Every structure is written in structure tokens, then in C-alpha cells.
XYZ file of C-alpha atoms in Angstrom:
451
model
C 0.000 0.000 0.000
C 1.350 3.431 -0.902
C 2.570 5.262 2.165
C 1.775 8.923 1.441
C -0.031 11.929 2.798
C -0.825 15.455 1.650
C 0.470 18.728 3.041
C -0.502 22.367 2.534
C 2.163 24.449 0.825
C 0.867 27.576 2.607
C 0.674 26.537 6.249
C 2.170 23.022 6.303
C -0.932 21.309 7.660
C -1.189 17.606 6.875
C -4.149 15.662 5.490
C -4.710 11.947 4.883
C -6.428 12.618 1.559
C -6.451 15.296 -1.105
C -9.099 18.003 -0.990
C -9.544 21.292 -2.780
C -9.312 23.497 0.304
C -6.923 23.255 3.237
C -8.896 22.656 6.410
C -6.374 24.573 8.537
C -5.749 27.851 6.685
C -8.571 27.798 4.128
C -6.271 28.167 1.085
C -7.404 26.582 -2.162
C -5.448 24.083 -4.301
C -2.436 24.064 -1.985
C -2.372 20.382 -0.941
C 0.661 18.527 -2.277
C 1.459 14.835 -2.024
C 4.500 13.748 -0.044
C 5.673 10.490 1.553
C 4.650 10.375 5.192
C 7.897 8.876 6.479
C 11.242 7.586 5.221
C 11.368 3.990 4.116
C 12.219 1.499 6.838
C 14.073 -1.732 6.555
C 11.900 -4.794 6.091
C 13.953 -6.795 8.559
C 12.060 -7.538 11.741
C 13.778 -5.920 14.713
C 14.249 -7.654 18.015
C 12.085 -6.782 20.970
C 13.441 -3.600 22.606
C 14.642 -3.644 26.183
C 12.450 -1.982 28.781
C 13.253 1.642 29.521
C 14.797 2.403 32.886
C 12.387 4.015 35.341
C 13.760 6.268 38.099
C 12.307 8.426 40.848
C 12.428 12.171 40.215
C 13.715 12.886 43.719
C 16.717 10.668 42.976
C 17.712 12.559 39.840
C 20.565 15.039 40.292
C 19.046 18.279 38.959
C 21.734 20.536 37.514
C 20.989 23.940 35.970
C 21.707 24.176 32.269
C 25.112 25.578 31.372
C 24.690 28.824 29.470
C 26.935 30.471 26.915
C 26.614 34.300 26.841
C 26.219 35.576 23.294
C 27.716 39.017 23.828
C 24.432 40.822 23.062
C 22.566 41.608 26.279
C 19.197 41.975 24.522
C 19.642 38.606 22.807
C 20.656 36.994 26.107
C 17.615 38.538 27.789
C 15.223 36.887 25.339
C 17.004 33.543 25.674
C 16.821 33.731 29.457
C 20.510 34.419 30.094
C 22.313 32.927 27.102
C 22.445 29.803 24.967
C 21.973 26.549 26.858
C 24.187 23.644 25.865
C 22.113 20.932 24.246
C 19.209 23.259 23.450
C 17.500 23.827 20.089
C 16.353 27.375 19.250
C 14.013 28.146 16.346
C 14.240 31.730 15.041
C 11.538 32.988 12.659
C 10.689 36.266 11.004
C 9.836 37.977 7.726
C 12.394 37.942 4.889
C 15.028 40.662 5.289
C 14.137 41.457 8.897
C 17.602 40.558 10.202
C 17.597 36.885 11.231
C 20.860 35.989 9.492
C 22.404 39.335 10.426
C 21.906 38.966 14.165
C 23.133 35.368 14.185
C 26.270 36.296 12.260
C 26.825 39.251 14.605
C 26.441 37.051 17.664
C 28.638 34.322 16.189
C 31.378 36.775 15.186
C 31.263 38.850 18.347
C 31.190 35.905 20.721
C 34.419 35.074 22.599
C 33.790 31.452 21.587
C 33.337 32.313 17.897
C 35.997 29.774 16.902
C 33.689 27.076 18.318
C 30.771 28.119 16.082
C 29.806 26.387 12.836
C 27.570 28.405 10.515
C 25.714 26.284 7.941
C 24.298 28.327 5.066
C 21.806 26.700 2.755
C 20.720 29.894 0.999
C 23.851 32.025 0.622
C 27.300 31.237 -0.712
C 30.417 31.548 1.408
C 31.389 34.646 -0.598
C 28.123 36.337 0.385
C 28.658 35.434 4.043
C 32.197 36.789 3.906
C 31.037 40.098 2.416
C 28.350 40.437 5.068
C 30.782 39.699 7.897
C 33.117 42.426 6.595
C 30.224 44.897 6.409
C 29.379 44.068 10.021
C 32.989 44.597 11.101
C 33.619 40.906 11.755
C 36.432 40.366 9.271
C 38.775 39.077 11.981
C 36.211 36.782 13.621
C 37.030 33.108 13.565
C 33.573 31.846 12.591
C 33.725 28.613 10.610
C 31.159 28.283 7.842
C 29.977 25.771 5.282
C 27.516 26.142 2.404
C 25.568 22.892 2.313
C 21.975 21.672 1.966
C 22.512 17.981 2.666
C 21.956 17.264 6.346
C 23.990 14.068 6.050
C 27.009 16.153 4.961
C 26.321 18.677 7.738
C 26.256 15.946 10.386
C 29.563 14.621 9.067
C 31.057 18.125 9.290
C 29.804 18.469 12.868
C 31.416 15.143 13.732
C 34.725 16.383 12.356
C 34.651 19.980 13.678
C 33.023 19.408 17.098
C 31.450 22.895 17.417
C 29.843 24.197 20.601
C 27.219 26.153 18.630
C 25.648 25.075 15.354
C 23.670 27.594 13.257
C 21.416 26.303 10.462
C 20.305 28.996 7.998
C 17.746 27.856 7.142
C 16.135 24.567 8.148
C 13.815 24.699 5.116
C 16.822 24.196 2.804
C 18.042 20.954 4.396
C 17.230 17.456 3.226
C 18.033 13.917 4.316
C 19.023 11.410 1.636
C 16.791 8.699 3.078
C 13.655 10.870 2.880
C 12.132 10.777 -0.592
C 10.777 14.325 -0.554
C 11.783 17.794 -1.674
C 13.624 20.165 0.700
C 11.177 22.303 2.650
C 8.356 19.772 2.589
C 6.736 18.975 5.935
C 8.251 15.476 5.974
C 11.781 16.757 5.343
C 11.321 19.498 7.942
C 10.124 17.035 10.543
C 12.859 14.468 9.938
C 15.675 17.051 9.662
C 14.574 18.811 12.831
C 14.317 15.493 14.690
C 17.866 14.605 13.609
C 19.188 17.972 14.789
C 17.357 17.663 18.121
C 18.978 14.247 18.651
C 22.354 15.760 17.810
C 21.891 18.583 20.316
C 20.779 16.312 23.138
C 23.376 13.594 22.643
C 26.406 15.847 21.971
C 25.492 18.839 24.134
C 25.662 21.230 21.159
C 23.570 24.402 21.137
C 21.656 24.371 17.834
C 19.922 27.423 16.343
C 17.568 26.984 13.391
C 16.421 29.811 11.138
C 12.865 29.209 9.928
C 10.912 30.762 7.081
C 7.489 32.173 7.876
C 4.186 32.088 6.019
C 2.287 35.187 4.899
C 0.430 35.046 8.236
C 3.771 35.354 10.071
C 3.871 31.773 11.406
C 6.801 29.373 11.111
C 6.417 27.549 7.795
C 5.894 23.805 7.994
C 4.131 21.529 10.486
C 3.243 23.096 13.805
C 4.973 20.189 15.522
C 8.326 21.879 14.763
C 7.610 24.408 17.492
C 6.847 21.546 19.887
C 10.068 19.708 19.044
C 12.430 22.586 19.824
C 13.199 24.151 23.216
C 12.950 27.845 22.338
C 10.896 29.659 19.677
C 11.810 33.271 18.875
C 10.114 35.660 16.461
C 11.549 38.791 14.879
C 8.863 41.479 14.539
C 8.901 44.854 12.820
C 6.522 47.306 11.231
C 7.055 47.906 7.538
C 9.565 50.709 7.036
C 10.531 50.888 10.722
C 14.149 50.796 11.920
C 13.148 48.980 15.088
C 13.345 45.210 15.391
C 11.714 43.361 18.274
C 12.832 39.861 19.177
C 10.063 38.085 21.104
C 10.163 34.754 22.911
C 6.950 32.758 22.463
C 8.301 29.511 23.919
C 11.230 29.007 26.252
C 11.917 25.957 28.356
C 14.833 27.734 30.046
C 13.464 31.228 30.676
C 10.536 33.626 30.653
C 8.002 33.557 27.840
C 7.043 36.773 26.009
C 10.396 38.370 26.813
C 11.368 41.194 24.468
C 14.672 42.313 23.018
C 14.732 45.614 21.102
C 17.191 46.404 18.307
C 17.733 49.136 15.721
C 18.811 48.281 12.180
C 21.404 50.472 10.466
C 24.116 50.100 7.835
C 26.414 48.361 10.335
C 23.871 45.755 11.379
C 21.646 45.464 14.440
C 22.330 47.552 17.510
C 20.690 46.775 20.822
C 18.442 49.319 22.534
C 19.129 49.328 26.258
C 16.370 51.820 27.160
C 13.368 51.056 24.889
C 11.029 53.415 26.749
C 13.099 56.487 25.919
C 13.489 55.422 22.288
C 9.792 54.755 21.719
C 8.788 58.097 23.237
C 11.309 60.091 21.201
C 9.604 62.607 18.934
C 6.293 62.512 20.777
C 4.429 65.821 20.445
C 2.927 67.094 23.667
C -0.591 68.445 23.498
C -1.695 66.341 20.532
C -5.269 64.978 20.746
C -5.523 61.207 20.518
C -2.124 60.533 22.111
C -1.646 58.704 25.421
C 1.296 57.032 27.144
C 0.910 53.636 28.770
C 3.237 51.507 30.868
C 3.389 47.937 29.594
C 5.198 45.000 31.166
C 6.671 42.651 28.589
C 8.669 39.702 29.886
C 10.742 40.828 32.859
C 10.790 44.614 32.399
C 8.365 47.546 32.194
C 8.268 49.640 29.047
C 6.548 52.918 28.176
C 4.790 53.275 24.829
C 2.772 55.929 23.075
C -0.749 54.951 22.000
C -2.209 56.981 19.148
C -5.890 56.997 18.206
C -7.647 58.721 15.338
C -11.439 58.906 15.065
C -12.691 60.406 11.819
C -15.882 60.531 9.782
C -16.347 57.400 7.692
C -16.623 57.659 3.948
C -18.869 55.514 1.823
C -19.508 52.052 3.218
C -19.066 50.593 6.699
C -16.938 52.236 9.363
C -13.485 50.732 9.731
C -11.628 49.554 12.818
C -7.858 49.389 12.187
C -5.461 48.361 14.960
C -2.058 47.068 13.744
C -0.616 46.715 17.235
C -3.539 45.169 19.118
C -6.171 42.509 18.688
C -9.054 43.666 16.487
C -11.635 42.049 18.764
C -10.128 43.797 21.780
C -10.574 47.172 20.088
C -14.207 46.365 19.282
C -14.824 45.483 22.931
C -13.227 48.715 24.168
C -15.383 50.717 21.736
C -18.494 49.035 23.125
C -17.437 49.740 26.733
C -16.784 53.394 25.868
C -20.200 53.756 24.240
C -22.057 52.024 27.074
C -20.358 53.532 30.131
C -19.068 56.927 28.995
C -21.294 57.983 26.142
C -18.423 58.055 23.621
C -20.075 56.402 20.627
C -18.309 56.074 17.284
C -20.313 53.369 15.544
C -20.465 55.274 12.248
C -16.909 56.650 12.382
C -13.543 55.210 11.422
C -11.303 54.330 14.373
C -7.558 53.803 13.997
C -5.343 52.744 16.928
C -1.585 52.291 16.749
C 1.362 51.709 19.087
C 4.254 53.943 18.028
C 7.338 51.918 17.122
C 5.558 49.008 15.474
C 5.183 46.896 18.615
C 2.332 44.481 19.123
C 1.021 44.522 22.690
C -0.935 41.524 23.914
C -1.517 42.436 27.558
C -4.780 44.008 28.678
C -3.181 46.610 30.960
C -3.092 49.049 28.026
C -6.935 49.182 27.873
C -7.251 52.399 29.874
C -4.686 54.231 27.730
C -6.367 53.078 24.498
C -9.777 54.209 25.756
C -8.341 57.566 26.860
C -6.672 58.094 23.466
C -9.953 57.378 21.643
C -11.852 59.697 24.004
C -9.228 62.403 23.418
C -9.537 62.078 19.638
C -13.357 62.167 19.704
C -13.410 65.319 21.843
C -10.347 66.815 20.117
C -8.949 67.456 23.586
C -5.330 66.554 24.427
C -4.560 64.642 27.591
C -2.589 66.387 30.349
C 1.175 66.585 29.840
C 3.343 64.194 31.812
C 0.530 61.666 32.314
C 0.867 57.879 32.134
C -2.093 55.466 32.239
C -2.543 51.739 32.624
C -5.290 49.382 33.728
C -7.581 46.694 32.345
C -11.181 47.521 31.482
C -14.035 45.154 32.255
C -17.312 44.881 30.373
C -19.167 46.615 33.167
C -16.842 49.627 32.961
C -14.682 48.765 35.960
C -10.914 49.439 35.924
C -9.116 46.301 37.035
C -5.584 46.154 38.491
C -2.555 45.227 36.409
C 0.390 43.117 37.619
C 3.719 44.778 38.459
C 2.036 48.111 39.154
C 4.871 49.656 41.165
C 7.482 48.647 38.587
C 5.471 50.411 35.886
C 5.209 53.552 38.030
C 8.938 53.564 38.782
C 9.736 53.303 35.052
C 7.425 56.265 34.346
C 8.950 58.327 37.153
C 12.448 57.577 35.854
C 11.486 59.131 32.508
C 10.085 62.275 34.111
C 6.328 61.631 34.188
C 4.629 63.583 36.954
C 1.113 62.122 36.960
C -0.341 58.634 36.785
C -3.940 57.474 36.350
C -4.152 53.848 37.394
C -6.531 51.337 39.040
C -7.144 52.026 42.725
C -5.867 48.542 43.592
C -2.464 49.431 42.076
C -1.894 52.554 44.171
C 1.474 52.279 45.956
C 1.488 51.955 49.709
C 3.857 54.904 50.096
C 3.554 58.173 48.159
C 5.931 58.406 45.231
C 8.393 61.272 45.063
C 7.727 63.759 42.253
C 4.680 61.840 40.985
C 1.000 62.305 41.722
C -0.776 58.946 41.523
C -4.560 58.906 41.120
C -6.505 55.682 41.502
C -9.862 55.068 39.793
C -12.398 52.269 39.948
C -14.548 53.005 36.891
C -13.941 54.202 33.338
C -16.383 57.091 33.746
C -14.455 58.278 36.800
C -11.195 58.255 34.838
C -12.662 60.217 31.917
C -14.171 62.778 34.305
C -10.699 63.401 35.751
C -9.223 63.738 32.253
C -11.928 66.217 31.264
C -11.204 68.612 34.127
C -9.031 71.650 33.419
C -5.446 70.942 34.365
């Protein structure tokens, strides 16, 4: 019987039979046939020995040995550095800087001579030119241009690197797998082989992964389950800022952020993101508010901009590049119900300056205040920072790490804070007036008073 399955060329989802539309992403005519697994020997294997069972309290638990990369922002996202024997999957849009940051880290690392860079997309001449442009001409990074994983494994056996970089995993193929490079079967088998290599030899392996048009890692979703760490590079089109986000980390905090700036000399780390993201902000502009977010292990101040304008022909639009569309619709409903700010027939645009995407709900109060400010064409008071989650009944709920957010705002010179009453600090803060509110209407009444 033919051993085959079908996979979607758009999202990598697998199906046992062909059909016109992919059941996972909804794309049409994207299912391709591929063998489900490499051929196995017909010889009957002997019965395997039973696995050894031990008690967890008898296992000597040792913390993973980390290798600092030399970039503090990169180490922050990893949880302190590369862990020996770990597998990291790095994804992002084409041209966002995945290869650049890995080459920078490899060339700037004190242990660069122990790094093996495997390029499946670029020639060694291209890598050499890029390393010179990045100022890494004297770095001792070893590189090989190869797409055969069998040849790569042989090179690893001969070179014995401490860090193996694969750029990218979609270009690799195993000889025993009868499928094209980049197919879900090749991706699964190649990744499994590299995971075994990392665990058995204690080598830190970093895989560069292509992404689909939706921004997800291309190939089967099981790839993200097989690896230890999944990182995503994010950026708004045309922006110099690059945000490295951790969405899975078995050795550190999830949703940790590292902020970089791209220039002609490569990626430079941003040590104070709050100051950078607030640079150029115009005081006294309606529709502008500053919120204190907490991403990963640090607070960060961002500017929220809202624009409410008369809709043209057709339905009113709701555009929010940096936040969930459904969240914006909910906040609009809460504003209309509990504060009388209705904009059902008007276009509403909400954006976080800098191209960041914020997932936490503590920015609700700032978003609502920015929309209210745009509707009334009334700027918010200068030196004001807001945070707090909004409930459907109009209540302002507390946010975690409230005092850390306030200290970050005070460090940047903010003099006033409008926050949930439950987040008010126990002791008065020096040079900052903190006002606690319980309801959205109460907060908007305070904002509407003459300053």
C-alpha cells in the first residue's frame, strides 16, 4: 500500500487525503502529495529492552550551562544565554535581520571559533562580504555552504562545534527521505535529527525558519513543539526597530522582548526602549496617550495613538495594527455604554508607536483615553501615564507589576499617573501624583477637568 499523505504548501498542515481546500488555513489548491515517512528496513527488529524508570527525587538536577552571546538583549530573550544541548528556532519575515543577528552574535562571541555556521541559501562569498560589512572580518567563525543534512552531520562530527547555526532549516534534506527540501516530511525528519544531535552531543543548535504570509513558522506546527525555544523577529514595515520576542522558552521567561535598531552596520541593541519609543512625541496632541506595559521581565513605556474620523462611503473601519481587532471592538463598546463616547459610524484607527504588538490588557485604559481624546479633540494632560484593564461593566481592574510600571514612568520624568485604585502604591511616590480610579467614567471625568 502506498505510504503517502498530503500537506498544505501555505501553512504546512497535513491531510490523509487530497481536498480542494486546506482545512487549517482555508487556502485553495495548496495540498501537495508527499511520503509520510522515510522507508524502513523490512527486517524484523528484536524486541526492545524496557526503559529504565527512576524516581524524580533521585535525579541530580543541575541547571543548564549557558553560553553568553555578547548581546545583552539577545541573552535577555534567551533567558541568560544559549543553553548547551538546546534547540532554538528563530523565525521572522524575509530581510528582517535573522541571518544578520546570528552572524553578529557568532562573530562577536568570545567562543566564535567554536561556532559552525551552515548556510543553505547564501554562498560563502556572500557570508564573507556580510561579515566584513558588520565589522567581523577578523572573527574566527567557521562556515559551510551545504543543503545535505547528512554532509552537515559529518562536518559536525569532524569539527566538534559548541554552537551550530542552520540557515535555514527549510533548505536541508536527508538522503533517506524521498521528498523535496522544505516539505513537511523533510522538515520534521531534519529537525528530529538535529534535536537528537543537540541532546546527545550537548551542542547548542539554532535553526532559522521561514514564515508564512500570516507570520507563522512555515511547515508543520509540531516543529515548534520539538524545539526548546521559539523566537520571532517582529517589525513594522519601514521601521528601523526590530523586536525579538520569545513565544516559547523551556529555560526562561516567555514573552520576553529584546529591542534592536537596524542600520548600515547591522543590528544595535536598545538598552532603554522606553526612551526610544517616546522620542519625537508631540505634547498636546489629541488622541495621544502614554501607557506603561510589562513585557517579559521589564516595564516599558509606549505611546498609543488613536484617530477617530468621519467614515466615507460604506461601513466604518476599525484598524489596529498593534492590538487585537476584537479587543478594540470590545473597548469601543465599553466606551459607548459607560461613557457615552459612541463612534459606531466613524472610522477608528489605533496604533502603538514603534511598530510593537502589545498583547496584555493593561493598556486598555490608555487606548480608551486616546480614543476619548480624539473624539473630543482634547489633548490629555502633559506628563501623564495610564494603565489598567477595562471590564465589560466599565470597571478598571488592576494590572500586575504596578509599582514597577510607576517607577519606570517616574524615571522618565512623568509627573502624573492614572491607574486602578488597587495598584496605588502603599507609600507616596516622590515627584509623581498617583490617582486611583475604579470606573472608566471616573477616569474620563478626571481627564476632562481643566489641568
